[in-house]
């Protein structure tokens, strides 16, 4: 059976290595996973209660329109219900956007080291991905503007950027949006929006009223701690959401996820607590990297990218043997690993393991 020619060379997405697999392979009893940017504090107790209450309804299809969740989120964001679409994680919303708006030969612009799903979905549709190099780990918006042609359909901006954790400021973004042609969609992926504490970071939902070509993506997978339930969403003008809905499969989000997301949204105290604890972890890790003389990108998410000083795959293997799972494999940054911000104890365990590996490399022990 012959597949579509454009998918033959697309790499299969590799998630962070599972804890249980590492325990089996290396005979370890304790393993810390800092590879997938998960919330180490779990999810809101309210979300867990909502899941429990929904268990009696597993035989019933979910609301295909996610009506109740849509209403709650619309009120939370102060937008119209018709401006929201949900997906099985924001990954699915990305796939739906490419399915709805890209055809073979179209061009789409993105950074050269960013969330890989933009390019893989564009490839599936036969579109041409124009990758603009990051500048000191940050999106080069001016460089992206220079690449816009009559074939350009979508520009992707991951903010904070995954994996570097850098942000584009509101002033930079508005200047950029003012110059992007109105027939070119700009997708702002804000999966880590709730973690950002920098006052310069854009508040993009109000910008939707001015920029009809803007789409904002967010998720319940990160700070809300509902990664297993796969609930992400997009916010845009109703005309765009209506078109994306035409290619959305029915019942694409499940009952448990919808109920848990509603409950999680109502518990903003939990969100604030996780943001504060994450910032403490960022401060600690960045201070330790400075002490160890390691270059890192100052992060605004719940992860940090650091130069391991050796091929990232080797550092990954060495840390794995110490019971720490991190994320290697960034083509533009072959010596860097991405480390999720864990609890205080997890962060300290990671630094201890990192020091051990670095010392062993230096001394040959």
Coordinates of C-alpha atoms in Angstrom, one line a residue:
X1 CA 0.0 0.0 0.0
X2 CA 1.5 3.3 -1.1
X3 CA 1.3 6.3 1.4
X4 CA 1.0 10.0 0.5
X5 CA 4.4 11.0 -0.8
X6 CA 4.7 13.9 1.6
X7 CA 4.5 11.7 4.7
X8 CA 7.3 9.2 3.9
X9 CA 10.1 11.3 5.4
X10 CA 8.2 12.7 8.4
X11 CA 9.8 11.6 11.6
X12 CA 7.5 9.9 14.2
X13 CA 7.1 12.1 17.2
X14 CA 9.0 10.8 20.2
X15 CA 7.5 11.6 23.6
X16 CA 9.6 11.7 26.8
X17 CA 10.8 8.3 27.9
X18 CA 8.3 6.6 30.3
X19 CA 9.3 6.2 33.9
X20 CA 8.3 2.5 34.1
X21 CA 10.4 1.7 30.9
X22 CA 13.5 3.3 32.5
X23 CA 13.0 1.4 35.7
X24 CA 12.8 -1.9 33.8
X25 CA 15.7 -1.2 31.5
X26 CA 18.1 0.0 34.2
X27 CA 16.9 -1.8 37.2
X28 CA 16.2 1.5 39.1
X29 CA 13.6 1.8 41.9
X30 CA 13.4 5.6 41.7
X31 CA 13.2 7.6 38.5
X32 CA 12.4 11.3 38.1
X33 CA 10.9 12.4 34.7
X34 CA 11.8 16.0 33.7
X35 CA 11.3 15.5 30.0
X36 CA 7.7 16.4 29.1
X37 CA 7.0 19.7 30.8
X38 CA 4.3 18.2 33.0
X39 CA 3.0 19.8 36.1
X40 CA 4.8 18.1 39.0
X41 CA 2.1 19.3 41.4
X42 CA -0.6 17.3 39.5
X43 CA -4.0 18.9 39.0
X44 CA -6.6 20.7 41.1
X45 CA -8.4 18.6 43.6
X46 CA -11.6 20.1 42.1
X47 CA -10.6 18.5 38.7
X48 CA -10.1 15.1 40.4
X49 CA -13.5 15.4 42.0
X50 CA -15.1 16.2 38.7
X51 CA -13.6 13.2 37.1
X52 CA -14.9 11.0 39.9
X53 CA -18.4 12.3 39.5
X54 CA -18.3 11.7 35.7
X55 CA -17.3 8.0 35.9
X56 CA -20.9 6.9 35.9
X57 CA -21.4 8.4 32.4
X58 CA -18.6 6.5 30.6
X59 CA -21.1 4.8 28.4
X60 CA -22.5 8.1 27.1
X61 CA -20.9 10.1 24.3
X62 CA -19.5 13.4 25.3
X63 CA -21.0 16.7 24.1
X64 CA -19.4 17.1 20.7
X65 CA -19.5 20.9 21.0
X66 CA -18.2 20.9 24.6
X67 CA -21.0 23.4 25.3
X68 CA -20.6 23.8 29.0
X69 CA -16.9 24.1 28.9
X70 CA -17.1 26.5 26.0
X71 CA -19.5 28.7 28.0
X72 CA -17.2 28.7 31.1
X73 CA -14.1 29.4 29.1
X74 CA -15.8 32.2 27.1
X75 CA -16.7 33.9 30.3
X76 CA -13.2 33.4 31.7
X77 CA -11.6 34.9 28.6
X78 CA -14.3 37.5 27.9
X79 CA -14.9 36.3 24.4
X80 CA -17.9 34.9 22.5
X81 CA -18.6 31.2 22.6
X82 CA -18.4 31.1 18.8
X83 CA -14.7 32.2 19.1
X84 CA -13.6 28.9 20.7
X85 CA -12.7 25.5 19.4
X86 CA -11.5 22.5 21.5
X87 CA -9.2 19.7 20.5
X88 CA -7.5 16.7 21.9
X89 CA -4.7 18.9 23.2
X90 CA -3.6 22.0 21.3
X91 CA -1.8 19.5 19.0
X92 CA -5.1 18.5 17.4
X93 CA -6.1 22.2 17.0
X94 CA -2.8 22.7 15.1
X95 CA -3.6 19.7 12.9
X96 CA -7.1 21.0 12.2
X97 CA -5.8 24.4 11.2
X98 CA -3.4 22.9 8.7
X99 CA -6.1 20.6 7.4
X100 CA -8.5 23.6 7.0
X101 CA -6.1 26.1 5.5
X102 CA -3.1 24.5 3.8
X103 CA -2.9 22.8 0.5
X104 CA 0.0 21.4 -1.5
X105 CA 2.4 24.2 -2.5
X106 CA 1.4 26.7 0.2
X107 CA 4.1 28.2 2.4
X108 CA 4.1 28.4 6.1
X109 CA 6.7 30.2 8.3
X110 CA 8.1 29.1 11.6
X111 CA 11.2 29.2 13.7
X112 CA 14.0 26.7 13.0
X113 CA 13.8 25.3 16.5
X114 CA 10.3 25.3 17.9
X115 CA 7.4 22.9 18.5
X116 CA 7.9 20.2 15.8
X117 CA 4.1 19.6 15.3
X118 CA 3.8 22.8 13.1
X119 CA 6.1 21.4 10.5
X120 CA 5.0 17.8 10.6
X121 CA 1.3 18.8 10.1
X122 CA 2.3 21.2 7.3
X123 CA 4.3 18.4 5.7
X124 CA 1.3 16.1 5.8
X125 CA -0.7 18.7 3.8
X126 CA 2.1 19.1 1.3
X127 CA 2.9 22.7 2.3
X128 CA 6.4 24.1 2.3
X129 CA 7.8 25.0 5.7
X130 CA 10.1 28.1 5.8
X131 CA 12.2 27.9 8.9
X132 CA 13.7 31.2 10.2
X133 CA 16.7 30.8 12.6
X134 CA 16.1 31.9 16.2
X135 CA 18.3 34.7 17.4
X136 CA 19.7 33.9 20.9
X137 CA 16.9 31.4 21.3
X138 CA 14.2 33.9 20.4
X139 CA 11.9 34.3 17.4
X140 CA 13.2 36.6 14.7
X141 CA 10.0 38.4 13.8
X142 CA 11.7 40.7 11.4
X143 CA 13.3 37.7 9.6
X144 CA 9.9 36.0 9.5
X145 CA 8.3 39.1 7.9
X146 CA 11.0 39.1 5.2
X147 CA 10.0 35.5 4.2
X148 CA 6.4 36.4 3.6
X149 CA 5.4 35.8 -0.1
X150 CA 2.2 35.5 -2.0
X151 CA 2.2 31.8 -1.2
X152 CA 2.4 32.3 2.6
X153 CA -0.7 31.1 4.4
X154 CA 0.3 30.7 8.1
X155 CA 3.0 32.0 10.4
X156 CA 3.6 30.1 13.7
X157 CA 4.9 31.9 16.8
X158 CA 5.4 29.7 19.9
X159 CA 5.4 32.1 22.9
X160 CA 7.0 31.1 25.2
X161 CA 9.0 29.1 22.6
X162 CA 9.4 25.4 23.1
X163 CA 12.2 24.4 23.7
X164 CA 14.1 27.6 24.5
X165 CA 11.6 29.2 26.8
X166 CA 12.1 32.7 25.4
X167 CA 9.2 35.2 24.8
X168 CA 8.2 37.8 22.3
X169 CA 7.0 41.0 24.0
X170 CA 3.7 42.7 23.4
X171 CA 5.4 45.6 21.7
X172 CA 7.3 43.3 19.4
X173 CA 4.2 41.3 18.6
X174 CA 2.0 44.3 17.9
X175 CA 4.6 45.8 15.6
X176 CA 4.8 42.4 13.8
X177 CA 1.0 42.0 13.5
X178 CA 0.7 45.5 12.1
X179 CA 2.9 44.5 9.1
X180 CA 1.7 40.9 8.4
X181 CA -0.7 40.9 5.4
X182 CA -4.3 40.4 6.5
X183 CA -4.7 37.3 4.4
X184 CA -1.9 35.5 6.3
X185 CA -2.9 33.7 9.4
X186 CA -0.8 34.2 12.5
X187 CA -1.0 31.4 15.1
X188 CA 0.3 32.2 18.5
X189 CA 0.9 29.0 20.5
X190 CA 0.6 30.0 24.2
X191 CA 0.7 26.5 25.8
X192 CA 2.7 27.9 28.6
X193 CA 0.8 31.2 29.0
X194 CA -0.1 30.7 32.6
X195 CA 3.5 30.3 33.7
X196 CA 4.7 33.7 32.4
X197 CA 5.4 36.4 35.0
X198 CA 7.1 39.0 32.8
X199 CA 5.0 42.1 32.5
X200 CA 6.2 42.6 28.9
X201 CA 4.5 39.3 27.8
X202 CA 1.5 39.9 25.4
X203 CA -2.1 39.8 26.5
X204 CA -3.3 38.4 23.2
X205 CA -7.0 37.7 23.7
X206 CA -7.8 41.5 23.5
X207 CA -5.8 41.7 20.3
X208 CA -8.3 39.4 18.5
X209 CA -10.7 42.3 18.1
X210 CA -8.1 44.2 16.0
X211 CA -6.4 41.4 14.1
X212 CA -8.9 39.2 12.3
X213 CA -6.1 36.9 11.1
X214 CA -4.9 36.0 14.6
X215 CA -5.4 32.6 16.3
X216 CA -4.4 32.0 19.9
X217 CA -3.8 28.4 21.1
X218 CA -3.7 27.4 24.8
X219 CA -4.1 24.1 26.7
X220 CA -5.2 22.5 29.9
X221 CA -2.2 20.1 29.7
X222 CA 0.4 22.2 31.3
X223 CA -0.3 24.3 34.4
X224 CA -3.7 22.8 34.8
X225 CA -2.2 19.4 35.0
X226 CA -4.6 17.6 32.7
X227 CA -2.1 16.3 30.1
X228 CA -3.6 12.7 30.2
X229 CA -7.1 14.0 29.3
X230 CA -6.0 15.9 26.2
X231 CA -7.9 19.2 26.3
X232 CA -6.5 22.2 24.3
X233 CA -8.2 25.0 22.6
X234 CA -8.0 27.8 20.0
X235 CA -9.5 31.3 20.2
X236 CA -10.1 33.4 17.1
X237 CA -12.7 35.3 15.1
X238 CA -15.9 33.3 14.6
X239 CA -15.3 33.0 10.9
X240 CA -12.0 31.2 11.4
X241 CA -13.4 29.0 14.1
X242 CA -16.4 28.0 11.9
X243 CA -14.0 26.9 9.1
X244 CA -11.8 24.9 11.5
X245 CA -14.9 23.2 12.9
X246 CA -15.7 21.9 9.4
X247 CA -12.7 19.6 9.6
X248 CA -13.0 18.6 13.3
X249 CA -14.1 15.1 14.0
X250 CA -17.2 14.6 16.2
X251 CA -16.6 13.8 19.9
X252 CA -12.9 14.8 19.6
X253 CA -12.8 15.6 23.4
X254 CA -14.0 13.3 26.0
X255 CA -16.4 13.6 28.9
X256 CA -13.8 13.3 31.6
X257 CA -11.6 15.9 30.0
X258 CA -14.4 18.4 29.6
X259 CA -15.6 18.0 33.2
X260 CA -12.1 18.2 34.6
X261 CA -11.2 21.3 32.5
X262 CA -14.3 23.1 33.8
X263 CA -13.4 22.3 37.4
X264 CA -9.7 23.2 36.8
X265 CA -10.7 26.5 35.3
X266 CA -12.7 27.4 38.4
X267 CA -9.6 26.8 40.6
X268 CA -7.4 29.8 39.8
X269 CA -5.8 29.6 43.2
X270 CA -4.2 26.3 42.2
X271 CA -2.9 28.0 39.0
X272 CA -1.4 30.8 41.0
X273 CA 0.3 28.4 43.4
X274 CA 1.8 26.4 40.6
X275 CA 3.0 29.5 38.8
X276 CA 4.7 30.7 42.0
X277 CA 6.3 27.4 42.8
X278 CA 7.5 27.1 39.2
X279 CA 9.2 30.5 39.3
X280 CA 11.0 29.4 42.5
X281 CA 12.3 26.3 40.6
X282 CA 13.4 28.4 37.7
X283 CA 15.3 30.7 39.9
X284 CA 17.0 27.8 41.7
X285 CA 18.0 26.0 38.5
X286 CA 19.2 29.1 36.7
X287 CA 21.4 29.9 39.8
X288 CA 22.8 26.4 39.8
X289 CA 23.6 26.5 36.1
X290 CA 25.5 29.8 36.7
X291 CA 27.4 28.2 39.5
X292 CA 28.4 25.3 37.3
X293 CA 29.3 27.6 34.4
X294 CA 26.7 26.2 32.0
X295 CA 25.0 28.4 29.4
X296 CA 21.2 28.4 29.5
X297 CA 18.3 30.3 28.0
X298 CA 16.4 32.4 30.6
X299 CA 13.0 30.7 30.6
X300 CA 9.4 31.9 30.9
X301 CA 7.9 28.4 30.9
X302 CA 8.0 25.4 33.1
X303 CA 11.2 24.1 31.5
X304 CA 14.7 25.3 30.8
X305 CA 17.2 24.6 28.1
X306 CA 20.8 24.2 29.1
X307 CA 24.1 23.5 27.3
X308 CA 25.3 20.2 28.6
X309 CA 28.8 20.8 27.2
X310 CA 28.8 17.5 25.3
X311 CA 26.4 15.8 22.8
X312 CA 22.9 15.9 24.3
X313 CA 22.4 12.2 23.6
X314 CA 25.4 11.3 25.7
X315 CA 24.2 13.5 28.6
X316 CA 20.7 12.0 28.3
X317 CA 22.1 8.5 28.7
X318 CA 24.4 9.5 31.6
X319 CA 21.6 11.2 33.5
X320 CA 19.3 8.3 32.7
X321 CA 21.6 6.0 34.6
X322 CA 21.3 8.3 37.5
X323 CA 17.5 8.0 37.4
X324 CA 16.8 11.4 35.7
X325 CA 14.9 11.6 32.4
X326 CA 15.5 14.8 30.4
X327 CA 14.8 15.8 26.8
X328 CA 17.6 15.8 24.2
X329 CA 17.4 15.8 20.4
X330 CA 17.2 19.4 19.3
X331 CA 18.8 19.7 15.9
X332 CA 19.8 23.3 16.1
X333 CA 21.2 22.9 19.6
X334 CA 22.9 19.5 19.6
X335 CA 24.6 20.0 23.0
X336 CA 21.6 21.3 24.8
X337 CA 19.0 19.4 26.9
X338 CA 15.6 20.6 28.0
X339 CA 14.7 20.1 31.6
X340 CA 11.2 20.4 33.0
X341 CA 10.9 22.4 36.3
X342 CA 10.1 19.9 39.0
X343 CA 9.4 20.1 42.7
X344 CA 12.1 21.4 45.0
X345 CA 13.2 17.9 45.7
X346 CA 13.2 16.9 42.1
X347 CA 15.2 19.9 41.0
X348 CA 17.8 19.3 43.7
X349 CA 18.1 15.6 42.7
X350 CA 18.6 16.7 39.1
X351 CA 21.4 19.1 40.0
X352 CA 23.0 16.4 42.1
X353 CA 22.9 14.0 39.2
X354 CA 24.2 16.6 36.8
X355 CA 27.1 17.5 39.0
X356 CA 28.0 13.8 39.3
X357 CA 27.9 13.3 35.5
X358 CA 30.0 16.5 34.9
X359 CA 32.5 15.5 37.5
X360 CA 32.8 11.9 36.2
X361 CA 33.4 13.3 32.7
X362 CA 36.2 15.6 34.0
X363 CA 37.9 13.1 36.2
X364 CA 37.2 10.0 34.1
X365 CA 35.6 8.3 37.0

